[in-house]
Amino acid sequence: MKFKDGLMRKKNIGYLCGIIGITQFVFLTIIAMVIYPGGYSFWNNYFSHLGTFTSLINGESSIGSYIIWIITCSITSICLIPFWLTLRNNFLKSMIEHKISKIGTILGIASLPFLALIALFPIEFKNMTPSSPFYNLFFIFEILHLLSMYVFFILFATAIIMYSIDFFINKDYNPILGIYGVIVAIIIIIEIVFPVQLGATFQKVTVYSSISFVVVCSLYFPIRTMNLNVN
């Protein structure tokens, strides 16, 4: 059985959606960075800087990057719903792991609207002064943006922890995946506690680590199934 055929099987469609969601996120955010007016610095600018109407670099309109940022976060949120629903189906061996996976899926899906809200609420407040029009409104938007970010990371990290526990419980699966999930969750927690101190570079590490968990799981289970069928 070819890998792409295994991935296209009905029970693996959720994993395919996960891979599509993450792939487009990486691709579209790179485009948004490239077209960002004034030159987006991968190491010094946050992902959230893509979500502004005007560039934080030179003050020019950055509406193109903002629209792409909203689109990619929204698509990612939608694509990860079937991923979380599919992932839980691999943990049915015992009642305890089934319950843990159910909690993990609920938390994972619950995190997704907040990912979309992170992009929806612009951080335009950083470009404004108290005399700027709608200053108070954009101040509220910034608070909602930060709140959405924290809630997303907390829920997403907790979902990963739930599934990491399941990887340890179920002896049919490689425990390295559980260890990897714990490491990713720790990285997210560190980002939550020290977002300003660690800067934009560590935020990139956090985001890419988070989405890598989706990719790893989306590849591991179809490949494992394919190998079992071959043997």
Coordinates of N, CA and C in Angstrom, one line a residue:
M1 N 0.8 -1.2 0.0 CA 0.0 0.0 0.0 C 0.9 1.3 0.0
K2 N 0.6 2.1 -1.0 CA 1.4 3.4 -1.0 C 0.9 4.3 0.1
F3 N 1.9 5.1 0.6 CA 1.6 6.0 1.7 C 0.4 7.0 1.4
K4 N 0.4 7.5 0.2 CA -0.6 8.5 -0.1 C -2.0 7.8 -0.2
D5 N -2.0 6.5 -0.6 CA -3.3 5.8 -0.6 C -3.7 5.5 0.8
G6 N -2.8 5.2 1.7 CA -3.2 5.0 3.1 C -3.7 6.3 3.8
L7 N -3.1 7.4 3.4 CA -3.5 8.7 4.0 C -4.9 9.1 3.5
M8 N -5.2 8.6 2.3 CA -6.5 9.0 1.7 C -7.6 8.1 2.2
R9 N -7.3 7.0 2.9 CA -8.4 6.1 3.4 C -9.3 7.0 4.4
K10 N -10.5 6.6 4.4 CA -11.6 7.4 5.1 C -11.2 7.6 6.5
K11 N -10.6 6.6 7.2 CA -10.3 6.8 8.7 C -9.1 7.7 8.9
N12 N -8.4 8.0 7.8 CA -7.2 8.9 7.9 C -7.4 10.3 7.3
I13 N -8.6 10.6 6.9 CA -8.8 11.9 6.3 C -8.5 13.0 7.2
G14 N -8.8 12.8 8.5 CA -8.5 13.8 9.5 C -7.0 14.1 9.6
Y15 N -6.2 13.1 9.4 CA -4.7 13.4 9.4 C -4.3 14.1 8.1
L16 N -5.0 13.8 7.0 CA -4.7 14.5 5.8 C -5.1 16.0 5.9
C17 N -6.2 16.2 6.6 CA -6.7 17.6 6.9 C -5.6 18.3 7.7
G18 N -5.1 17.6 8.7 CA -4.1 18.2 9.6 C -2.9 18.6 8.8
I19 N -2.4 17.8 8.0 CA -1.2 18.1 7.2 C -1.5 19.2 6.2
I20 N -2.7 19.3 5.6 CA -3.0 20.4 4.7 C -3.1 21.7 5.5
G21 N -3.7 21.6 6.7 CA -3.8 22.8 7.5 C -2.5 23.4 7.9
I22 N -1.6 22.5 8.3 CA -0.2 23.0 8.7 C 0.6 23.5 7.6
T23 N 0.5 22.8 6.4 CA 1.3 23.1 5.2 C 0.9 24.5 4.7
Q24 N -0.4 24.7 4.6 CA -0.9 26.1 4.1 C -0.5 27.2 5.1
F25 N -0.5 26.8 6.4 CA -0.1 27.8 7.4 C 1.3 28.3 7.2
V26 N 2.2 27.3 7.1 CA 3.6 27.6 6.9 C 3.8 28.4 5.6
F27 N 3.2 28.0 4.5 CA 3.3 28.6 3.2 C 2.8 30.0 3.2
L28 N 1.6 30.2 3.7 CA 0.9 31.5 3.6 C 1.6 32.5 4.6
T29 N 2.0 32.1 5.8 CA 2.7 33.0 6.7 C 4.0 33.5 6.1
I30 N 4.7 32.6 5.4 CA 5.9 33.0 4.7 C 5.6 34.1 3.7
I31 N 4.5 33.9 2.9 CA 4.1 34.9 1.9 C 3.8 36.2 2.6
A32 N 3.1 36.1 3.7 CA 2.7 37.3 4.5 C 4.0 38.1 5.0
M33 N 5.0 37.3 5.4 CA 6.2 37.9 5.9 C 7.0 38.6 4.7
V34 N 7.0 37.9 3.6 CA 7.7 38.4 2.4 C 7.1 39.7 1.9
I35 N 5.8 39.9 1.9 CA 5.2 41.1 1.4 C 5.0 42.1 2.4
Y36 N 5.3 41.8 3.7 CA 5.1 42.8 4.8 C 6.0 44.1 4.5
P37 N 5.3 45.2 4.4 CA 6.0 46.5 4.1 C 7.1 46.8 5.1
G38 N 8.3 47.2 4.6 CA 9.4 47.6 5.5 C 10.3 46.4 5.8
G39 N 9.9 45.2 5.4 CA 10.8 44.1 5.7 C 10.6 43.4 7.0
Y40 N 9.9 42.3 7.0 CA 9.6 41.5 8.2 C 10.8 40.7 8.6
S41 N 11.2 40.9 9.8 CA 12.4 40.1 10.4 C 11.9 38.8 11.0
F42 N 12.3 37.7 10.5 CA 11.8 36.4 11.0 C 12.2 36.2 12.5
W43 N 13.4 36.8 12.9 CA 13.9 36.6 14.2 C 13.5 37.7 15.2
N44 N 13.1 38.8 14.7 CA 12.7 40.0 15.6 C 11.3 40.3 15.6
N45 N 10.5 40.0 14.6 CA 9.1 40.3 14.5 C 8.3 39.1 14.9
Y46 N 7.2 39.3 15.7 CA 6.3 38.3 16.1 C 5.3 37.9 15.0
F47 N 4.7 36.7 15.1 CA 3.7 36.4 14.1 C 2.5 37.4 14.2
S48 N 2.2 37.9 15.4 CA 1.1 38.8 15.5 C 1.3 40.1 14.8
H49 N 2.6 40.4 14.5 CA 2.9 41.7 13.7 C 2.3 41.6 12.3
L50 N 2.0 40.4 11.8 CA 1.4 40.2 10.5 C -0.1 40.7 10.6
G51 N -0.6 40.8 11.8 CA -2.0 41.2 12.0 C -2.2 42.6 12.3
T52 N -1.7 43.5 11.4 CA -1.9 44.9 11.6 C -2.3 45.5 10.2
F53 N -3.0 46.6 10.3 CA -3.4 47.3 9.1 C -2.3 48.1 8.5
T54 N -1.4 48.6 9.4 CA -0.2 49.3 8.9 C 1.0 48.7 9.5
S55 N 2.1 48.7 8.7 CA 3.3 48.1 9.1 C 3.9 48.7 10.3
L56 N 4.4 47.8 11.2 CA 5.1 48.3 12.4 C 6.5 48.8 12.1
I57 N 6.9 48.5 10.8 CA 8.3 48.8 10.4 C 8.4 50.2 9.8
N58 N 7.5 50.5 8.9 CA 7.6 51.8 8.2 C 6.2 52.6 8.1
G59 N 5.2 52.0 8.7 CA 3.9 52.7 8.8 C 3.1 52.6 7.5
E60 N 3.5 51.9 6.5 CA 2.8 51.7 5.3 C 1.6 50.7 5.5
S61 N 0.7 50.7 4.6 CA -0.4 49.8 4.7 C 0.1 48.3 4.6
S62 N -0.3 47.5 5.5 CA 0.0 46.1 5.5 C -1.2 45.2 5.4
I63 N -2.2 45.7 4.8 CA -3.5 45.0 4.7 C -3.4 43.7 4.1
G64 N -2.5 43.6 3.1 CA -2.3 42.3 2.4 C -1.9 41.2 3.3
S65 N -0.9 41.5 4.1 CA -0.4 40.5 5.1 C -1.4 40.2 6.2
Y66 N -2.2 41.2 6.5 CA -3.3 41.1 7.5 C -4.3 40.1 7.0
I67 N -4.7 40.3 5.8 CA -5.8 39.4 5.2 C -5.3 38.0 5.1
I68 N -4.0 37.8 4.6 CA -3.4 36.5 4.6 C -3.4 35.8 5.9
W69 N -3.0 36.6 6.9 CA -2.9 36.1 8.3 C -4.2 35.6 8.8
I70 N -5.3 36.3 8.5 CA -6.6 35.9 9.0 C -7.0 34.6 8.2
I71 N -6.8 34.6 6.9 CA -7.2 33.4 6.1 C -6.5 32.2 6.6
T72 N -5.1 32.3 6.8 CA -4.4 31.1 7.1 C -4.7 30.5 8.5
C73 N -4.9 31.4 9.5 CA -5.3 31.0 10.8 C -6.7 30.4 10.8
S74 N -7.6 30.9 10.0 CA -9.0 30.4 9.9 C -9.0 29.0 9.3
I75 N -8.2 28.9 8.2 CA -8.1 27.6 7.5 C -7.5 26.5 8.5
T76 N -6.4 26.9 9.2 CA -5.8 26.0 10.1 C -6.8 25.6 11.2
S77 N -7.6 26.5 11.7 CA -8.6 26.1 12.7 C -9.6 25.1 12.2
I78 N -10.0 25.3 11.0 CA -11.0 24.4 10.4 C -10.4 23.0 10.1
C79 N -9.2 23.0 9.6 CA -8.5 21.7 9.2 C -8.2 20.9 10.5
L80 N -7.9 21.5 11.6 CA -7.5 20.8 12.8 C -8.7 20.1 13.5
I81 N -9.9 20.5 13.2 CA -11.1 19.9 13.8 C -11.1 18.4 13.4
P82 N -11.1 18.0 12.2 CA -11.1 16.6 11.8 C -9.8 15.9 12.3
F83 N -8.7 16.6 12.4 CA -7.5 16.0 13.0 C -7.7 15.5 14.4
W84 N -8.2 16.4 15.3 CA -8.5 16.0 16.7 C -9.5 14.9 16.8
L85 N -10.5 14.9 15.9 CA -11.6 13.9 16.0 C -11.0 12.6 15.5
T86 N -10.1 12.6 14.6 CA -9.5 11.3 14.1 C -8.5 10.8 15.1
L87 N -7.7 11.6 15.7 CA -6.7 11.2 16.6 C -7.2 10.3 17.8
R88 N -8.4 10.7 18.3 CA -8.9 10.0 19.4 C -9.3 8.5 19.1
N89 N -9.5 8.2 17.8 CA -9.9 6.9 17.4 C -8.8 5.8 17.6
N90 N -7.6 6.3 17.8 CA -6.4 5.4 18.0 C -6.2 5.0 19.5
F91 N -7.1 5.5 20.3 CA -6.9 5.2 21.8 C -8.2 4.6 22.3
L92 N -8.5 3.4 21.9 CA -9.7 2.7 22.3 C -9.4 1.4 23.1
K93 N -8.2 1.2 23.4 CA -7.7 -0.1 23.9 C -8.3 -0.3 25.4
S94 N -8.3 0.8 26.1 CA -8.8 0.7 27.5 C -9.7 1.9 27.7
M95 N -10.5 1.8 28.8 CA -11.5 2.9 29.1 C -10.7 4.1 29.5
I96 N -9.6 4.0 30.3 CA -8.9 5.2 30.7 C -8.3 6.0 29.6
E97 N -7.7 5.3 28.7 CA -7.0 6.0 27.6 C -8.1 6.6 26.6
H98 N -9.2 5.9 26.5 CA -10.3 6.5 25.7 C -10.9 7.8 26.3
K99 N -11.0 7.8 27.6 CA -11.5 9.0 28.3 C -10.5 10.1 28.2
I100 N -9.2 9.8 28.4 CA -8.2 10.8 28.3 C -8.1 11.4 26.9
S101 N -8.2 10.5 25.8 CA -8.2 11.0 24.5 C -9.4 11.8 24.2
K102 N -10.5 11.5 24.8 CA -11.8 12.3 24.6 C -11.6 13.7 25.1
I103 N -11.0 13.8 26.3 CA -10.7 15.1 26.9 C -9.7 15.9 26.1
G104 N -8.7 15.2 25.6 CA -7.7 15.8 24.7 C -8.3 16.4 23.4
T105 N -9.2 15.6 22.8 CA -9.9 16.1 21.6 C -10.8 17.3 21.9
I106 N -11.5 17.2 23.0 CA -12.4 18.4 23.4 C -11.5 19.6 23.6
L107 N -10.4 19.5 24.3 CA -9.6 20.7 24.5 C -8.9 21.1 23.2
G108 N -8.5 20.2 22.4 CA -7.9 20.6 21.1 C -8.9 21.4 20.3
I109 N -10.1 20.9 20.1 CA -11.1 21.6 19.3 C -11.5 22.9 20.0
A110 N -11.6 22.9 21.3 CA -11.9 24.2 22.0 C -10.9 25.2 21.8
S111 N -9.6 24.9 21.5 CA -8.6 25.9 21.3 C -8.7 26.6 20.0
L112 N -9.3 25.9 19.0 CA -9.2 26.4 17.6 C -9.9 27.7 17.3
P113 N -11.1 28.0 17.9 CA -11.7 29.3 17.7 C -10.8 30.4 18.2
F114 N -10.0 30.2 19.2 CA -9.1 31.2 19.7 C -7.9 31.4 18.8
L115 N -7.5 30.4 18.1 CA -6.5 30.6 17.0 C -7.0 31.6 16.0
A116 N -8.3 31.4 15.5 CA -8.8 32.3 14.6 C -9.0 33.7 15.1
L117 N -9.3 33.8 16.4 CA -9.5 35.1 17.0 C -8.2 35.9 17.2
I118 N -7.1 35.1 17.4 CA -5.8 35.7 17.4 C -5.5 36.6 16.2
A119 N -5.9 36.0 15.1 CA -5.7 36.8 13.8 C -6.7 37.8 13.6
L120 N -7.9 37.6 14.0 CA -9.0 38.5 13.8 C -8.8 39.8 14.5
F121 N -8.4 39.8 15.7 CA -8.2 41.0 16.5 C -6.8 41.6 16.2
P122 N -6.7 42.7 15.5 CA -5.4 43.3 15.1 C -4.7 43.9 16.3
I123 N -3.4 44.0 16.3 CA -2.6 44.7 17.3 C -2.2 46.1 16.9
E124 N -3.1 46.7 16.2 CA -2.9 48.1 15.6 C -2.6 49.1 16.7
F125 N -2.9 48.8 17.9 CA -2.7 49.7 19.1 C -1.3 50.1 19.2
K126 N -0.4 49.3 18.8 CA 1.1 49.6 18.9 C 1.5 50.7 17.9
N127 N 0.6 51.0 16.9 CA 0.9 52.1 16.0 C 0.2 53.4 16.4
M128 N -0.5 53.4 17.5 CA -1.4 54.5 17.8 C -0.9 55.3 19.0
T129 N -1.4 56.5 19.0 CA -1.3 57.4 20.2 C -2.6 57.7 20.8
P130 N -2.7 58.2 22.0 CA -4.0 58.5 22.6 C -4.9 59.4 21.7
S131 N -4.3 60.2 20.9 CA -5.1 61.1 20.0 C -5.6 60.4 18.7
S132 N -5.2 59.2 18.5 CA -5.5 58.5 17.2 C -7.0 58.1 17.3
P133 N -7.7 58.1 16.1 CA -9.1 57.7 16.0 C -9.2 56.2 16.5
F134 N -10.3 56.0 17.2 CA -10.6 54.6 17.6 C -9.5 54.0 18.5
Y135 N -8.8 54.9 19.2 CA -7.7 54.4 20.1 C -8.2 53.4 21.2
N136 N -9.3 53.8 21.8 CA -9.8 52.9 22.8 C -10.3 51.5 22.3
L137 N -10.9 51.6 21.1 CA -11.4 50.4 20.4 C -10.2 49.4 20.1
F138 N -9.1 49.9 19.6 CA -8.0 49.1 19.3 C -7.2 48.6 20.5
F139 N -7.4 49.4 21.6 CA -6.8 49.0 22.9 C -7.5 47.7 23.3
I140 N -8.9 47.7 23.2 CA -9.7 46.5 23.5 C -9.3 45.3 22.6
F141 N -9.1 45.6 21.3 CA -8.7 44.6 20.4 C -7.4 43.9 20.8
E142 N -6.5 44.7 21.2 CA -5.2 44.2 21.7 C -5.3 43.3 22.9
I143 N -6.2 43.7 23.8 CA -6.4 42.9 25.0 C -7.1 41.5 24.6
L144 N -8.0 41.6 23.7 CA -8.7 40.4 23.2 C -7.7 39.5 22.4
H145 N -6.8 40.1 21.7 CA -5.8 39.4 20.9 C -4.9 38.6 21.9
L146 N -4.4 39.3 22.9 CA -3.6 38.6 23.9 C -4.3 37.6 24.7
L147 N -5.6 37.8 25.0 CA -6.4 36.9 25.8 C -6.6 35.6 24.9
S148 N -6.9 35.8 23.6 CA -7.1 34.7 22.7 C -5.8 33.9 22.6
M149 N -4.7 34.5 22.5 CA -3.4 33.8 22.4 C -3.2 32.9 23.6
Y150 N -3.4 33.5 24.8 CA -3.1 32.7 26.0 C -4.1 31.5 26.1
V151 N -5.3 31.8 25.9 CA -6.3 30.7 26.0 C -6.0 29.6 24.9
F152 N -5.6 30.0 23.7 CA -5.3 29.0 22.7 C -4.1 28.1 23.1
F153 N -3.0 28.8 23.6 CA -1.9 28.0 24.0 C -2.1 27.1 25.2
I154 N -2.9 27.6 26.1 CA -3.2 26.8 27.3 C -4.0 25.6 26.9
L155 N -5.0 25.7 26.1 CA -5.9 24.6 25.7 C -5.1 23.6 24.8
F156 N -4.3 24.2 23.9 CA -3.6 23.3 23.0 C -2.5 22.5 23.7
A157 N -1.8 23.2 24.6 CA -0.8 22.5 25.4 C -1.4 21.4 26.3
T158 N -2.6 21.7 26.9 CA -3.2 20.7 27.7 C -3.7 19.5 26.9
A159 N -4.2 19.8 25.7 CA -4.6 18.7 24.8 C -3.4 17.8 24.4
I160 N -2.3 18.4 24.1 CA -1.1 17.6 23.8 C -0.6 16.8 25.0
I161 N -0.7 17.3 26.2 CA -0.4 16.6 27.4 C -1.3 15.4 27.6
M162 N -2.6 15.5 27.3 CA -3.5 14.4 27.4 C -3.1 13.3 26.5
Y163 N -2.8 13.6 25.3 CA -2.4 12.6 24.3 C -1.0 12.0 24.6
S164 N -0.2 12.8 25.2 CA 1.1 12.3 25.6 C 1.0 11.2 26.7
I165 N 0.1 11.5 27.6 CA -0.2 10.5 28.6 C -0.7 9.2 27.9
D166 N -1.6 9.3 26.9 CA -2.1 8.2 26.2 C -1.0 7.4 25.5
F167 N -0.1 8.1 25.0 CA 1.1 7.4 24.3 C 1.9 6.6 25.3
F168 N 1.9 7.0 26.5 CA 2.6 6.3 27.6 C 1.8 5.1 28.0
I169 N 0.5 5.3 28.1 CA -0.4 4.2 28.5 C -0.5 3.1 27.5
N170 N -0.7 3.4 26.3 CA -0.9 2.4 25.2 C 0.5 1.9 24.8
K171 N 0.7 0.6 25.1 CA 2.0 0.0 24.8 C 2.2 -0.4 23.3
D172 N 1.1 -0.2 22.6 CA 1.2 -0.5 21.1 C 2.0 0.6 20.4
Y173 N 2.0 1.8 21.0 CA 2.6 3.0 20.3 C 4.0 3.3 20.9
N174 N 4.8 4.0 20.1 CA 6.1 4.4 20.5 C 6.0 5.4 21.6
P175 N 6.6 5.2 22.8 CA 6.6 6.1 23.9 C 7.4 7.4 23.6
I176 N 8.2 7.4 22.6 CA 8.9 8.6 22.2 C 8.0 9.7 21.8
L177 N 6.8 9.3 21.2 CA 5.8 10.3 20.9 C 5.3 11.0 22.1
G178 N 5.1 10.2 23.2 CA 4.7 10.8 24.5 C 5.7 11.8 25.0
I179 N 7.0 11.4 24.9 CA 8.1 12.3 25.4 C 8.1 13.5 24.5
Y180 N 8.0 13.4 23.2 CA 8.0 14.5 22.3 C 6.8 15.5 22.7
G181 N 5.6 14.9 22.9 CA 4.5 15.7 23.3 C 4.7 16.5 24.5
V182 N 5.3 15.9 25.5 CA 5.6 16.6 26.8 C 6.6 17.7 26.6
I183 N 7.6 17.5 25.7 CA 8.6 18.5 25.4 C 7.9 19.7 24.7
V184 N 7.0 19.4 23.8 CA 6.3 20.5 23.1 C 5.4 21.3 24.1
A185 N 4.7 20.6 24.9 CA 3.9 21.2 25.9 C 4.7 22.1 26.9
I186 N 5.9 21.7 27.3 CA 6.7 22.5 28.1 C 7.2 23.7 27.4
I187 N 7.5 23.6 26.1 CA 7.9 24.8 25.3 C 6.7 25.8 25.3
I188 N 5.5 25.3 25.1 CA 4.4 26.2 25.1 C 4.2 26.9 26.4
I189 N 4.3 26.1 27.5 CA 4.1 26.7 28.8 C 5.1 27.8 29.1
I190 N 6.4 27.5 28.7 CA 7.4 28.5 28.9 C 7.1 29.8 28.1
E191 N 6.6 29.6 26.9 CA 6.2 30.8 26.1 C 5.0 31.6 26.8
I192 N 4.1 30.8 27.4 CA 3.0 31.5 28.1 C 3.5 32.3 29.3
V193 N 4.4 31.8 30.0 CA 4.9 32.4 31.2 C 5.9 33.6 30.9
F194 N 6.7 33.4 29.9 CA 7.7 34.4 29.6 C 7.6 34.9 28.1
P195 N 6.5 35.4 27.7 CA 6.4 35.8 26.2 C 7.2 36.9 25.8
V196 N 7.3 37.9 26.7 CA 8.1 39.1 26.3 C 9.6 38.9 26.5
Q197 N 10.0 38.3 27.6 CA 11.4 38.0 27.9 C 12.1 37.2 26.9
L198 N 11.4 36.2 26.3 CA 12.0 35.3 25.4 C 12.0 35.8 23.9
G199 N 11.1 36.7 23.6 CA 11.1 37.4 22.4 C 10.5 36.6 21.2
A200 N 10.7 37.2 20.0 CA 10.0 36.7 18.8 C 10.6 35.3 18.3
T201 N 11.9 35.1 18.5 CA 12.5 33.9 18.1 C 12.0 32.7 18.8
F202 N 11.8 32.8 20.1 CA 11.2 31.7 20.9 C 9.8 31.5 20.6
Q203 N 9.1 32.6 20.2 CA 7.7 32.4 19.8 C 7.6 31.5 18.5
K204 N 8.6 31.7 17.6 CA 8.6 30.9 16.4 C 8.9 29.4 16.8
V205 N 9.8 29.2 17.7 CA 10.1 27.9 18.2 C 8.8 27.2 18.8
T206 N 8.0 28.0 19.5 CA 6.8 27.5 20.1 C 5.8 27.2 19.1
V207 N 5.5 28.1 18.2 CA 4.5 27.8 17.1 C 4.9 26.6 16.3
Y208 N 6.1 26.6 15.8 CA 6.5 25.5 14.9 C 6.6 24.1 15.7
S209 N 6.9 24.2 17.0 CA 6.9 23.0 17.8 C 5.4 22.5 17.9
S210 N 4.5 23.4 18.2 CA 3.1 23.1 18.3 C 2.5 22.4 17.1
I211 N 2.8 23.0 15.9 CA 2.2 22.4 14.7 C 2.9 21.1 14.3
S212 N 4.2 21.0 14.7 CA 4.9 19.8 14.4 C 4.3 18.6 15.1
F213 N 3.7 18.8 16.2 CA 3.0 17.6 16.9 C 1.9 17.1 16.0
V214 N 1.2 18.0 15.4 CA 0.1 17.6 14.5 C 0.6 16.8 13.3
V215 N 1.7 17.3 12.7 CA 2.3 16.7 11.6 C 2.9 15.3 12.0
V216 N 3.6 15.2 13.1 CA 4.1 13.9 13.5 C 3.0 12.9 13.7
C217 N 1.9 13.3 14.4 CA 0.8 12.3 14.6 C 0.1 12.0 13.3
S218 N 0.0 12.9 12.4 CA -0.7 12.7 11.1 C 0.1 11.8 10.2
L219 N 1.4 11.7 10.4 CA 2.3 10.8 9.6 C 2.4 9.5 10.3
Y220 N 2.5 9.5 11.7 CA 2.8 8.3 12.4 C 1.8 7.2 12.3
F221 N 0.5 7.6 12.5 CA -0.6 6.6 12.5 C -0.8 6.0 11.1
P222 N -0.9 6.7 10.0 CA -1.1 6.1 8.7 C 0.1 5.2 8.3
I223 N 1.3 5.7 8.6 CA 2.5 4.8 8.3 C 2.5 3.5 9.1
R224 N 2.1 3.7 10.4 CA 2.0 2.5 11.3 C 1.0 1.5 10.7
T225 N -0.2 2.0 10.3 CA -1.2 1.1 9.8 C -0.8 0.5 8.5
M226 N -0.1 1.2 7.7 CA 0.4 0.7 6.4 C 1.4 -0.4 6.6
N227 N 2.3 -0.3 7.6 CA 3.3 -1.3 7.9 C 2.7 -2.5 8.5
L228 N 1.6 -2.3 9.3 CA 0.9 -3.5 9.9 C 0.2 -4.3 8.8
N229 N -0.3 -3.6 7.8 CA -1.0 -4.3 6.7 C -0.1 -5.0 5.8
V230 N 1.1 -4.5 5.7 CA 2.2 -5.1 4.9 C 2.6 -6.4 5.5
N231 N 2.8 -6.3 6.9 CA 3.3 -7.5 7.6 C 2.2 -8.5 7.8

